[in-house]
PDB file of C-alpha atoms in Angstrom:
ATOM      1  CA  UNK A   1    -119.589  11.940 -80.111  1.00  0.00           C
ATOM      2  CA  UNK A   2    -116.177  10.784 -79.327  1.00  0.00           C
ATOM      3  CA  UNK A   3    -116.893   7.329 -78.113  1.00  0.00           C
ATOM      4  CA  UNK A   4    -115.006   5.627 -81.169  1.00  0.00           C
ATOM      5  CA  UNK A   5    -111.988   7.780 -80.538  1.00  0.00           C
ATOM      6  CA  UNK A   6    -111.907   7.225 -77.001  1.00  0.00           C
ATOM      7  CA  UNK A   7    -108.908   5.249 -75.343  1.00  0.00           C
ATOM      8  CA  UNK A   8    -107.981   4.536 -71.654  1.00  0.00           C
ATOM      9  CA  UNK A   9    -106.912   2.628 -68.892  1.00  0.00           C
ATOM     10  CA  UNK A  10    -109.000  -0.298 -68.050  1.00  0.00           C
ATOM     11  CA  UNK A  11    -107.676  -0.232 -64.499  1.00  0.00           C
ATOM     12  CA  UNK A  12    -108.282   3.447 -63.721  1.00  0.00           C
ATOM     13  CA  UNK A  13    -110.321   6.182 -64.867  1.00  0.00           C
ATOM     14  CA  UNK A  14    -107.910   7.794 -67.141  1.00  0.00           C
ATOM     15  CA  UNK A  15    -108.820   8.380 -70.580  1.00  0.00           C
ATOM     16  CA  UNK A  16    -107.629  10.241 -73.950  1.00  0.00           C
ATOM     17  CA  UNK A  17    -109.175  10.811 -77.469  1.00  0.00           C
ATOM     18  CA  UNK A  18    -107.550  11.006 -80.577  1.00  0.00           C
ATOM     19  CA  UNK A  19    -109.987  13.493 -82.060  1.00  0.00           C
ATOM     20  CA  UNK A  20    -108.569  17.124 -81.740  1.00  0.00           C
ATOM     21  CA  UNK A  21    -110.214  19.810 -79.894  1.00  0.00           C
ATOM     22  CA  UNK A  22    -110.865  21.936 -83.058  1.00  0.00           C
ATOM     23  CA  UNK A  23    -112.721  18.893 -84.583  1.00  0.00           C
ATOM     24  CA  UNK A  24    -114.826  18.299 -81.827  1.00  0.00           C
ATOM     25  CA  UNK A  25    -115.711  21.878 -81.278  1.00  0.00           C
ATOM     26  CA  UNK A  26    -116.859  21.794 -85.173  1.00  0.00           C
ATOM     27  CA  UNK A  27    -118.723  18.920 -84.513  1.00  0.00           C
ATOM     28  CA  UNK A  28    -120.825  20.293 -81.885  1.00  0.00           C
ATOM     29  CA  UNK A  29    -121.490  23.375 -83.829  1.00  0.00           C
ATOM     30  CA  UNK A  30    -122.868  21.297 -86.301  1.00  0.00           C
ATOM     31  CA  UNK A  31    -125.327  20.428 -83.730  1.00  0.00           C
ATOM     32  CA  UNK A  32    -125.769  23.940 -82.770  1.00  0.00           C
ATOM     33  CA  UNK A  33    -123.529  24.073 -79.634  1.00  0.00           C
ATOM     34  CA  UNK A  34    -121.087  26.861 -80.002  1.00  0.00           C
ATOM     35  CA  UNK A  35    -118.130  26.304 -77.640  1.00  0.00           C
ATOM     36  CA  UNK A  36    -114.436  27.132 -78.649  1.00  0.00           C
ATOM     37  CA  UNK A  37    -111.705  24.594 -78.482  1.00  0.00           C
ATOM     38  CA  UNK A  38    -110.379  25.961 -75.126  1.00  0.00           C
ATOM     39  CA  UNK A  39    -113.873  25.127 -73.636  1.00  0.00           C
ATOM     40  CA  UNK A  40    -113.684  21.815 -75.068  1.00  0.00           C
ATOM     41  CA  UNK A  41    -110.318  21.148 -73.583  1.00  0.00           C
ATOM     42  CA  UNK A  42    -112.118  22.040 -70.204  1.00  0.00           C
ATOM     43  CA  UNK A  43    -115.035  19.732 -70.578  1.00  0.00           C
ATOM     44  CA  UNK A  44    -112.666  16.760 -71.551  1.00  0.00           C
ATOM     45  CA  UNK A  45    -110.786  17.224 -68.596  1.00  0.00           C
ATOM     46  CA  UNK A  46    -113.509  17.305 -66.448  1.00  0.00           C
ATOM     47  CA  UNK A  47    -114.638  14.072 -67.725  1.00  0.00           C
ATOM     48  CA  UNK A  48    -111.315  12.373 -66.904  1.00  0.00           C
ATOM     49  CA  UNK A  49    -109.856  12.853 -70.535  1.00  0.00           C
ATOM     50  CA  UNK A  50    -105.934  13.790 -71.100  1.00  0.00           C
ATOM     51  CA  UNK A  51    -103.374  14.320 -73.299  1.00  0.00           C
ATOM     52  CA  UNK A  52    -101.377  10.722 -73.429  1.00  0.00           C
ATOM     53  CA  UNK A  53     -98.264   9.632 -75.324  1.00  0.00           C
ATOM     54  CA  UNK A  54     -96.862   6.213 -76.141  1.00  0.00           C
ATOM     55  CA  UNK A  55     -95.650   4.465 -72.692  1.00  0.00           C
ATOM     56  CA  UNK A  56     -92.493   2.219 -73.352  1.00  0.00           C
ATOM     57  CA  UNK A  57     -93.318  -0.735 -70.984  1.00  0.00           C
ATOM     58  CA  UNK A  58     -93.139  -4.158 -72.997  1.00  0.00           C
ATOM     59  CA  UNK A  59     -89.844  -4.829 -73.780  1.00  0.00           C
ATOM     60  CA  UNK A  60     -89.859  -8.960 -74.442  1.00  0.00           C
ATOM     61  CA  UNK A  61     -89.682 -10.168 -77.995  1.00  0.00           C
ATOM     62  CA  UNK A  62     -91.417 -13.538 -78.381  1.00  0.00           C
ATOM     63  CA  UNK A  63     -89.085 -14.702 -80.947  1.00  0.00           C
ATOM     64  CA  UNK A  64     -86.071 -13.937 -79.092  1.00  0.00           C
ATOM     65  CA  UNK A  65     -87.052 -14.154 -75.488  1.00  0.00           C
ATOM     66  CA  UNK A  66     -86.290 -17.298 -73.560  1.00  0.00           C
ATOM     67  CA  UNK A  67     -89.699 -18.677 -72.598  1.00  0.00           C
ATOM     68  CA  UNK A  68     -90.663 -18.547 -68.789  1.00  0.00           C
ATOM     69  CA  UNK A  69     -93.778 -18.569 -66.861  1.00  0.00           C
ATOM     70  CA  UNK A  70     -94.768 -16.017 -64.417  1.00  0.00           C
ATOM     71  CA  UNK A  71     -94.149 -18.663 -61.734  1.00  0.00           C
ATOM     72  CA  UNK A  72     -90.929 -18.899 -63.134  1.00  0.00           C
ATOM     73  CA  UNK A  73     -90.284 -15.622 -62.849  1.00  0.00           C
ATOM     74  CA  UNK A  74     -91.083 -14.896 -59.448  1.00  0.00           C
ATOM     75  CA  UNK A  75     -88.850 -17.641 -58.552  1.00  0.00           C
ATOM     76  CA  UNK A  76     -85.949 -16.276 -60.373  1.00  0.00           C
ATOM     77  CA  UNK A  77     -86.081 -12.874 -58.615  1.00  0.00           C
ATOM     78  CA  UNK A  78     -86.163 -15.009 -55.314  1.00  0.00           C
ATOM     79  CA  UNK A  79     -82.956 -16.893 -56.448  1.00  0.00           C
ATOM     80  CA  UNK A  80     -80.962 -13.810 -57.566  1.00  0.00           C
ATOM     81  CA  UNK A  81     -81.401 -12.360 -54.418  1.00  0.00           C
ATOM     82  CA  UNK A  82     -80.173 -15.334 -52.761  1.00  0.00           C
ATOM     83  CA  UNK A  83     -77.112 -16.005 -54.962  1.00  0.00           C
ATOM     84  CA  UNK A  84     -76.443 -12.239 -54.385  1.00  0.00           C
ATOM     85  CA  UNK A  85     -76.457 -12.819 -50.450  1.00  0.00           C
ATOM     86  CA  UNK A  86     -74.047 -15.745 -50.864  1.00  0.00           C
ATOM     87  CA  UNK A  87     -71.455 -14.117 -52.792  1.00  0.00           C
ATOM     88  CA  UNK A  88     -71.673 -10.870 -50.847  1.00  0.00           C
ATOM     89  CA  UNK A  89     -70.588 -13.183 -47.824  1.00  0.00           C
ATOM     90  CA  UNK A  90     -67.578 -14.424 -49.580  1.00  0.00           C
ATOM     91  CA  UNK A  91     -64.421 -12.525 -49.457  1.00  0.00           C
ATOM     92  CA  UNK A  92     -62.867 -13.969 -52.524  1.00  0.00           C
ATOM     93  CA  UNK A  93     -66.183 -13.238 -54.685  1.00  0.00           C
ATOM     94  CA  UNK A  94     -67.087 -10.134 -56.308  1.00  0.00           C
ATOM     95  CA  UNK A  95     -70.830  -9.315 -57.876  1.00  0.00           C
ATOM     96  CA  UNK A  96     -71.183  -7.252 -61.101  1.00  0.00           C
ATOM     97  CA  UNK A  97     -74.218  -6.002 -62.883  1.00  0.00           C
ATOM     98  CA  UNK A  98     -73.825  -5.928 -67.207  1.00  0.00           C
ATOM     99  CA  UNK A  99     -75.783  -4.594 -69.602  1.00  0.00           C
ATOM    100  CA  UNK A 100     -75.515  -2.462 -72.974  1.00  0.00           C
ATOM    101  CA  UNK A 101     -76.733   1.031 -73.443  1.00  0.00           C
ATOM    102  CA  UNK A 102     -78.660   2.621 -76.362  1.00  0.00           C
ATOM    103  CA  UNK A 103     -76.196   3.021 -79.134  1.00  0.00           C
ATOM    104  CA  UNK A 104     -75.228   6.517 -80.046  1.00  0.00           C
ATOM    105  CA  UNK A 105     -74.108   8.479 -82.915  1.00  0.00           C
ATOM    106  CA  UNK A 106     -70.776  10.451 -82.745  1.00  0.00           C
ATOM    107  CA  UNK A 107     -71.648  13.936 -84.331  1.00  0.00           C
ATOM    108  CA  UNK A 108     -73.344  17.081 -83.918  1.00  0.00           C
ATOM    109  CA  UNK A 109     -76.637  15.278 -83.670  1.00  0.00           C
ATOM    110  CA  UNK A 110     -79.797  15.677 -81.460  1.00  0.00           C
ATOM    111  CA  UNK A 111     -79.574  14.232 -78.033  1.00  0.00           C
ATOM    112  CA  UNK A 112     -82.895  14.192 -75.924  1.00  0.00           C
ATOM    113  CA  UNK A 113     -82.972  15.797 -72.527  1.00  0.00           C
ATOM    114  CA  UNK A 114     -82.805  19.374 -71.593  1.00  0.00           C
ATOM    115  CA  UNK A 115     -79.665  21.605 -70.189  1.00  0.00           C
ATOM    116  CA  UNK A 116     -79.218  24.748 -68.690  1.00  0.00           C
ATOM    117  CA  UNK A 117     -77.424  27.401 -71.042  1.00  0.00           C
ATOM    118  CA  UNK A 118     -78.252  30.782 -72.584  1.00  0.00           C
ATOM    119  CA  UNK A 119     -78.977  29.476 -75.985  1.00  0.00           C
ATOM    120  CA  UNK A 120     -79.733  26.169 -77.310  1.00  0.00           C
ATOM    121  CA  UNK A 121     -76.939  24.429 -79.203  1.00  0.00           C
ATOM    122  CA  UNK A 122     -77.654  23.882 -83.007  1.00  0.00           C
ATOM    123  CA  UNK A 123     -77.624  20.551 -84.137  1.00  0.00           C
ATOM    124  CA  UNK A 124     -78.234  18.278 -87.417  1.00  0.00           C
ATOM    125  CA  UNK A 125     -81.435  18.165 -88.770  1.00  0.00           C
ATOM    126  CA  UNK A 126     -81.247  14.598 -89.556  1.00  0.00           C
ATOM    127  CA  UNK A 127     -79.446  11.579 -87.749  1.00  0.00           C
ATOM    128  CA  UNK A 128     -78.021  10.344 -90.649  1.00  0.00           C
ATOM    129  CA  UNK A 129     -75.059   7.638 -90.382  1.00  0.00           C
ATOM    130  CA  UNK A 130     -73.063   9.336 -93.157  1.00  0.00           C
ATOM    131  CA  UNK A 131     -73.075  12.691 -91.179  1.00  0.00           C
ATOM    132  CA  UNK A 132     -71.199  10.905 -87.872  1.00  0.00           C
ATOM    133  CA  UNK A 133     -68.006  10.388 -87.071  1.00  0.00           C
ATOM    134  CA  UNK A 134     -68.880   6.775 -86.208  1.00  0.00           C
ATOM    135  CA  UNK A 135     -71.434   4.599 -83.871  1.00  0.00           C
ATOM    136  CA  UNK A 136     -70.646   4.643 -79.849  1.00  0.00           C
ATOM    137  CA  UNK A 137     -71.801   1.388 -78.279  1.00  0.00           C
ATOM    138  CA  UNK A 138     -71.616   1.551 -74.731  1.00  0.00           C
ATOM    139  CA  UNK A 139     -71.309  -1.736 -72.704  1.00  0.00           C
ATOM    140  CA  UNK A 140     -71.560  -1.075 -69.025  1.00  0.00           C
ATOM    141  CA  UNK A 141     -70.066  -3.175 -65.922  1.00  0.00           C
ATOM    142  CA  UNK A 142     -71.007  -2.202 -62.554  1.00  0.00           C
ATOM    143  CA  UNK A 143     -69.179  -3.582 -59.387  1.00  0.00           C
ATOM    144  CA  UNK A 144     -72.507  -3.230 -56.652  1.00  0.00           C
ATOM    145  CA  UNK A 145     -70.256  -3.612 -53.500  1.00  0.00           C
ATOM    146  CA  UNK A 146     -67.961  -0.860 -54.321  1.00  0.00           C
ATOM    147  CA  UNK A 147     -70.383   1.435 -56.380  1.00  0.00           C
ATOM    148  CA  UNK A 148     -68.193   1.618 -59.167  1.00  0.00           C
ATOM    149  CA  UNK A 149     -68.063   0.591 -62.725  1.00  0.00           C
ATOM    150  CA  UNK A 150     -66.533   0.846 -66.202  1.00  0.00           C
ATOM    151  CA  UNK A 151     -68.202   1.678 -69.426  1.00  0.00           C
ATOM    152  CA  UNK A 152     -66.511   0.374 -72.807  1.00  0.00           C
ATOM    153  CA  UNK A 153     -67.581   2.266 -75.665  1.00  0.00           C
ATOM    154  CA  UNK A 154     -67.506   0.110 -78.889  1.00  0.00           C
ATOM    155  CA  UNK A 155     -67.200   1.423 -82.251  1.00  0.00           C
ATOM    156  CA  UNK A 156     -69.070  -1.478 -84.336  1.00  0.00           C
ATOM    157  CA  UNK A 157     -71.424  -3.809 -83.351  1.00  0.00           C
ATOM    158  CA  UNK A 158     -72.424  -5.446 -80.108  1.00  0.00           C
ATOM    159  CA  UNK A 159     -71.621  -8.911 -80.108  1.00  0.00           C
ATOM    160  CA  UNK A 160     -70.942 -11.460 -77.449  1.00  0.00           C
ATOM    161  CA  UNK A 161     -67.485 -11.185 -78.176  1.00  0.00           C
ATOM    162  CA  UNK A 162     -67.368  -7.372 -77.495  1.00  0.00           C
ATOM    163  CA  UNK A 163     -69.321  -8.058 -74.440  1.00  0.00           C
ATOM    164  CA  UNK A 164     -66.934 -10.709 -72.861  1.00  0.00           C
ATOM    165  CA  UNK A 165     -64.080  -8.455 -73.879  1.00  0.00           C
ATOM    166  CA  UNK A 166     -65.417  -5.534 -71.966  1.00  0.00           C
ATOM    167  CA  UNK A 167     -65.750  -7.538 -69.204  1.00  0.00           C
ATOM    168  CA  UNK A 168     -62.389  -8.919 -69.141  1.00  0.00           C
ATOM    169  CA  UNK A 169     -60.941  -5.228 -69.534  1.00  0.00           C
ATOM    170  CA  UNK A 170     -62.725  -4.497 -66.315  1.00  0.00           C
ATOM    171  CA  UNK A 171     -61.138  -7.275 -64.626  1.00  0.00           C
ATOM    172  CA  UNK A 172     -57.804  -6.710 -65.755  1.00  0.00           C
ATOM    173  CA  UNK A 173     -58.312  -3.350 -64.242  1.00  0.00           C
ATOM    174  CA  UNK A 174     -59.048  -4.523 -60.863  1.00  0.00           C
ATOM    175  CA  UNK A 175     -56.111  -3.844 -58.427  1.00  0.00           C
ATOM    176  CA  UNK A 176     -57.251  -7.254 -56.467  1.00  0.00           C
ATOM    177  CA  UNK A 177     -58.013  -9.452 -59.197  1.00  0.00           C
ATOM    178  CA  UNK A 178     -55.163 -12.009 -57.809  1.00  0.00           C
ATOM    179  CA  UNK A 179     -57.495 -12.542 -54.984  1.00  0.00           C
ATOM    180  CA  UNK A 180     -60.700 -13.261 -56.953  1.00  0.00           C
ATOM    181  CA  UNK A 181     -62.096 -16.643 -57.085  1.00  0.00           C
ATOM    182  CA  UNK A 182     -65.315 -16.584 -58.236  1.00  0.00           C
ATOM    183  CA  UNK A 183     -67.398 -14.069 -59.668  1.00  0.00           C
ATOM    184  CA  UNK A 184     -71.548 -13.535 -60.109  1.00  0.00           C
ATOM    185  CA  UNK A 185     -72.528 -11.769 -63.094  1.00  0.00           C
ATOM    186  CA  UNK A 186     -76.299 -10.233 -63.270  1.00  0.00           C
ATOM    187  CA  UNK A 187     -77.442  -9.994 -66.780  1.00  0.00           C
ATOM    188  CA  UNK A 188     -80.293  -9.710 -69.071  1.00  0.00           C
ATOM    189  CA  UNK A 189     -81.805 -12.611 -70.799  1.00  0.00           C
ATOM    190  CA  UNK A 190     -80.925 -11.499 -74.293  1.00  0.00           C
ATOM    191  CA  UNK A 191     -78.742  -9.474 -76.622  1.00  0.00           C
ATOM    192  CA  UNK A 192     -75.058  -9.999 -76.841  1.00  0.00           C
ATOM    193  CA  UNK A 193     -74.892 -11.489 -73.230  1.00  0.00           C
ATOM    194  CA  UNK A 194     -78.190 -13.596 -73.584  1.00  0.00           C
ATOM    195  CA  UNK A 195     -79.017 -16.738 -71.792  1.00  0.00           C
ATOM    196  CA  UNK A 196     -79.045 -18.780 -75.186  1.00  0.00           C
ATOM    197  CA  UNK A 197     -76.382 -17.165 -76.453  1.00  0.00           C
ATOM    198  CA  UNK A 198     -73.489 -20.208 -76.831  1.00  0.00           C
ATOM    199  CA  UNK A 199     -70.746 -17.345 -77.738  1.00  0.00           C
ATOM    200  CA  UNK A 200     -71.238 -15.780 -74.782  1.00  0.00           C
ATOM    201  CA  UNK A 201     -70.743 -19.026 -72.599  1.00  0.00           C
ATOM    202  CA  UNK A 202     -67.540 -19.534 -75.028  1.00  0.00           C
ATOM    203  CA  UNK A 203     -65.976 -16.162 -74.679  1.00  0.00           C
ATOM    204  CA  UNK A 204     -66.472 -16.609 -70.657  1.00  0.00           C
ATOM    205  CA  UNK A 205     -64.792 -20.106 -70.394  1.00  0.00           C
ATOM    206  CA  UNK A 206     -61.591 -18.826 -72.849  1.00  0.00           C
ATOM    207  CA  UNK A 207     -61.404 -15.248 -71.613  1.00  0.00           C
ATOM    208  CA  UNK A 208     -62.429 -15.224 -67.810  1.00  0.00           C
ATOM    209  CA  UNK A 209     -62.680 -18.810 -66.245  1.00  0.00           C
ATOM    210  CA  UNK A 210     -59.364 -19.749 -67.928  1.00  0.00           C
ATOM    211  CA  UNK A 211     -57.298 -16.620 -68.280  1.00  0.00           C
ATOM    212  CA  UNK A 212     -57.843 -15.718 -64.922  1.00  0.00           C
ATOM    213  CA  UNK A 213     -58.588 -19.107 -63.034  1.00  0.00           C
ATOM    214  CA  UNK A 214     -61.933 -17.693 -61.858  1.00  0.00           C
ATOM    215  CA  UNK A 215     -65.339 -19.466 -61.573  1.00  0.00           C
ATOM    216  CA  UNK A 216     -68.015 -17.467 -62.993  1.00  0.00           C
ATOM    217  CA  UNK A 217     -71.618 -17.879 -62.002  1.00  0.00           C
ATOM    218  CA  UNK A 218     -74.235 -16.252 -64.401  1.00  0.00           C
ATOM    219  CA  UNK A 219     -77.800 -15.232 -63.384  1.00  0.00           C
ATOM    220  CA  UNK A 220     -80.272 -13.881 -66.327  1.00  0.00           C
ATOM    221  CA  UNK A 221     -83.119 -11.616 -65.327  1.00  0.00           C
ATOM    222  CA  UNK A 222     -86.257 -12.799 -66.932  1.00  0.00           C
ATOM    223  CA  UNK A 223     -87.335 -11.445 -70.112  1.00  0.00           C
ATOM    224  CA  UNK A 224     -88.814  -8.178 -69.972  1.00  0.00           C
ATOM    225  CA  UNK A 225     -87.715  -7.212 -66.659  1.00  0.00           C
ATOM    226  CA  UNK A 226     -84.486  -5.895 -67.552  1.00  0.00           C
ATOM    227  CA  UNK A 227     -85.210  -2.490 -65.499  1.00  0.00           C
ATOM    228  CA  UNK A 228     -84.548  -4.398 -62.641  1.00  0.00           C
ATOM    229  CA  UNK A 229     -80.856  -5.306 -63.700  1.00  0.00           C
ATOM    230  CA  UNK A 230     -78.856  -3.238 -60.836  1.00  0.00           C
ATOM    231  CA  UNK A 231     -76.475  -1.108 -63.387  1.00  0.00           C
ATOM    232  CA  UNK A 232     -79.681   0.156 -64.977  1.00  0.00           C
ATOM    233  CA  UNK A 233     -80.829   2.435 -61.808  1.00  0.00           C
ATOM    234  CA  UNK A 234     -77.223   2.799 -60.156  1.00  0.00           C
ATOM    235  CA  UNK A 235     -75.226   3.726 -63.202  1.00  0.00           C
ATOM    236  CA  UNK A 236     -77.058   4.378 -66.608  1.00  0.00           C
ATOM    237  CA  UNK A 237     -79.693   6.131 -65.141  1.00  0.00           C
ATOM    238  CA  UNK A 238     -77.005   8.740 -63.699  1.00  0.00           C
ATOM    239  CA  UNK A 239     -74.955   8.814 -66.956  1.00  0.00           C
ATOM    240  CA  UNK A 240     -77.858   9.409 -69.109  1.00  0.00           C
ATOM    241  CA  UNK A 241     -78.987  12.464 -66.842  1.00  0.00           C
ATOM    242  CA  UNK A 242     -75.577  13.644 -67.116  1.00  0.00           C
ATOM    243  CA  UNK A 243     -75.417  13.565 -71.004  1.00  0.00           C
ATOM    244  CA  UNK A 244     -78.918  14.809 -71.434  1.00  0.00           C
ATOM    245  CA  UNK A 245     -78.907  17.498 -74.137  1.00  0.00           C
ATOM    246  CA  UNK A 246     -75.693  17.631 -75.135  1.00  0.00           C
ATOM    247  CA  UNK A 247     -74.287  16.338 -78.750  1.00  0.00           C
ATOM    248  CA  UNK A 248     -71.860  13.728 -78.240  1.00  0.00           C
ATOM    249  CA  UNK A 249     -69.473  15.421 -81.060  1.00  0.00           C
ATOM    250  CA  UNK A 250     -66.645  13.226 -80.747  1.00  0.00           C
ATOM    251  CA  UNK A 251     -65.817  10.110 -78.921  1.00  0.00           C
ATOM    252  CA  UNK A 252     -63.658  12.153 -76.285  1.00  0.00           C
ATOM    253  CA  UNK A 253     -66.769  14.066 -75.427  1.00  0.00           C
ATOM    254  CA  UNK A 254     -68.851  10.961 -75.061  1.00  0.00           C
ATOM    255  CA  UNK A 255     -65.845   9.277 -72.966  1.00  0.00           C
ATOM    256  CA  UNK A 256     -65.771  12.608 -70.703  1.00  0.00           C
ATOM    257  CA  UNK A 257     -69.338  12.537 -70.089  1.00  0.00           C
ATOM    258  CA  UNK A 258     -68.974   8.929 -68.814  1.00  0.00           C
ATOM    259  CA  UNK A 259     -66.323   9.998 -66.557  1.00  0.00           C
ATOM    260  CA  UNK A 260     -67.922  12.947 -65.097  1.00  0.00           C
ATOM    261  CA  UNK A 261     -70.990  11.027 -64.167  1.00  0.00           C
ATOM    262  CA  UNK A 262     -71.305  11.359 -60.328  1.00  0.00           C
ATOM    263  CA  UNK A 263     -74.104  10.585 -57.678  1.00  0.00           C
ATOM    264  CA  UNK A 264     -74.686  11.685 -53.924  1.00  0.00           C
ATOM    265  CA  UNK A 265     -73.709   7.956 -53.037  1.00  0.00           C
ATOM    266  CA  UNK A 266     -70.098   8.429 -54.443  1.00  0.00           C
ATOM    267  CA  UNK A 267     -70.465   6.423 -57.849  1.00  0.00           C
ATOM    268  CA  UNK A 268     -67.271   6.332 -59.847  1.00  0.00           C
ATOM    269  CA  UNK A 269     -67.422   5.548 -63.464  1.00  0.00           C
ATOM    270  CA  UNK A 270     -64.248   5.057 -65.695  1.00  0.00           C
ATOM    271  CA  UNK A 271     -64.665   4.843 -69.405  1.00  0.00           C
ATOM    272  CA  UNK A 272     -62.667   3.507 -72.116  1.00  0.00           C
ATOM    273  CA  UNK A 273     -63.126   2.992 -76.138  1.00  0.00           C
ATOM    274  CA  UNK A 274     -62.433  -0.425 -77.846  1.00  0.00           C
ATOM    275  CA  UNK A 275     -61.677   0.515 -81.656  1.00  0.00           C
ATOM    276  CA  UNK A 276     -61.785  -3.163 -82.873  1.00  0.00           C
ATOM    277  CA  UNK A 277     -64.533  -4.371 -85.566  1.00  0.00           C
ATOM    278  CA  UNK A 278     -66.743  -7.151 -84.274  1.00  0.00           C
ATOM    279  CA  UNK A 279     -68.171  -9.422 -86.706  1.00  0.00           C
ATOM    280  CA  UNK A 280     -71.925 -10.426 -86.200  1.00  0.00           C
ATOM    281  CA  UNK A 281     -73.156 -14.107 -86.982  1.00  0.00           C
ATOM    282  CA  UNK A 282     -70.284 -15.856 -85.734  1.00  0.00           C
ATOM    283  CA  UNK A 283     -71.193 -19.069 -84.439  1.00  0.00           C
ATOM    284  CA  UNK A 284     -69.165 -21.677 -82.200  1.00  0.00           C
ATOM    285  CA  UNK A 285     -68.266 -25.192 -83.606  1.00  0.00           C
ATOM    286  CA  UNK A 286     -69.761 -28.675 -81.793  1.00  0.00           C
ATOM    287  CA  UNK A 287     -66.126 -28.870 -80.443  1.00  0.00           C
ATOM    288  CA  UNK A 288     -65.835 -25.494 -79.215  1.00  0.00           C
ATOM    289  CA  UNK A 289     -69.051 -26.266 -77.277  1.00  0.00           C
ATOM    290  CA  UNK A 290     -67.599 -29.366 -75.820  1.00  0.00           C
ATOM    291  CA  UNK A 291     -64.791 -27.340 -74.368  1.00  0.00           C
ATOM    292  CA  UNK A 292     -67.021 -24.977 -72.190  1.00  0.00           C
ATOM    293  CA  UNK A 293     -67.341 -26.564 -68.260  1.00  0.00           C
ATOM    294  CA  UNK A 294     -71.022 -25.237 -68.140  1.00  0.00           C
ATOM    295  CA  UNK A 295     -72.724 -26.394 -64.915  1.00  0.00           C
ATOM    296  CA  UNK A 296     -76.301 -25.345 -64.921  1.00  0.00           C
ATOM    297  CA  UNK A 297     -78.118 -24.792 -61.650  1.00  0.00           C
ATOM    298  CA  UNK A 298     -80.691 -26.837 -60.120  1.00  0.00           C
ATOM    299  CA  UNK A 299     -83.341 -23.701 -60.040  1.00  0.00           C
ATOM    300  CA  UNK A 300     -84.362 -22.788 -63.751  1.00  0.00           C
ATOM    301  CA  UNK A 301     -81.173 -24.093 -65.287  1.00  0.00           C
ATOM    302  CA  UNK A 302     -81.902 -22.064 -68.581  1.00  0.00           C
ATOM    303  CA  UNK A 303     -81.350 -18.933 -66.699  1.00  0.00           C
ATOM    304  CA  UNK A 304     -78.795 -19.753 -64.103  1.00  0.00           C
ATOM    305  CA  UNK A 305     -75.239 -21.451 -64.640  1.00  0.00           C
ATOM    306  CA  UNK A 306     -71.741 -21.616 -63.773  1.00  0.00           C
ATOM    307  CA  UNK A 307     -68.866 -21.908 -65.982  1.00  0.00           C
ATOM    308  CA  UNK A 308     -65.489 -23.469 -64.327  1.00  0.00           C
ATOM    309  CA  UNK A 309     -61.957 -23.102 -65.587  1.00  0.00           C
ATOM    310  CA  UNK A 310     -61.124 -26.762 -65.336  1.00  0.00           C
ATOM    311  CA  UNK A 311     -62.270 -28.476 -68.873  1.00  0.00           C
ATOM    312  CA  UNK A 312     -63.393 -31.972 -69.533  1.00  0.00           C
ATOM    313  CA  UNK A 313     -65.773 -32.100 -66.459  1.00  0.00           C
ATOM    314  CA  UNK A 314     -68.730 -33.971 -66.567  1.00  0.00           C
ATOM    315  CA  UNK A 315     -71.811 -31.591 -67.159  1.00  0.00           C
ATOM    316  CA  UNK A 316     -74.521 -31.990 -64.450  1.00  0.00           C
ATOM    317  CA  UNK A 317     -77.204 -30.032 -62.868  1.00  0.00           C
ATOM    318  CA  UNK A 318     -75.685 -27.802 -59.799  1.00  0.00           C
ATOM    319  CA  UNK A 319     -76.361 -25.176 -57.343  1.00  0.00           C
ATOM    320  CA  UNK A 320     -74.331 -22.816 -55.349  1.00  0.00           C
TER     321      UNK A 320
END
């Protein structure tokens, strides 16, 4: 009866059906089997059925993701671990993890999650942009060694220029920035800090390497593995819990929730807002691309590279 309406995990005994309990009960009555929907529920549970929702698991977009084999993906994780260890052993180096968080509407809008209160907040029934004060585009920088970070809230588009400006803003605020000679950035493989994003590399060259005389190494996580990026489970997860179920009515409200995010391990997060409007679709010229002192690594060069402040150096394969 429900065979054609049954789905399940082929690797386990879990099953679920798209037919409702009432519908199954009616179909059984047509066969002179009188059972109520509650009895049908118990019978289904005994057979290994349960209610299921969609599970967000697959992240990669084949049109945008950098092609990479399973062997290379395993190799990349081992290489990131190796590079992190090398940078952690240097006194003049620092390791950061960067990423964009989901865009939020600023206003009296529904925010997923629950919070303890005497009465639930009354929010807008629809998430129309016309009802919002504006957009809030969080870009995070997390310092792994010191367990602290910065979230820059943009009001426009999540572009590579915005990403680099956010990192530069974080670097500018570091009390020991004069002692930092090399920087390791752990980033996802796509988006504003994507591995194939030329404007991202150009921004690092001009606004980080040359401005602060710092050598920057970037290691990208393979497509579909962004949840392994340290910022996700060390910083963004705590932030999501802190403002869960709370409408972000103003920019100040959003910033205060970020600044008030803590954890048992001593996590400290600062928050600032970037009021600039960033244009999308800007591409660098061939001349600008030639100005980037880019040194791809021997190990998966499309995901690992170093950018150095001195210009006009010959491009060749390199490993730290």
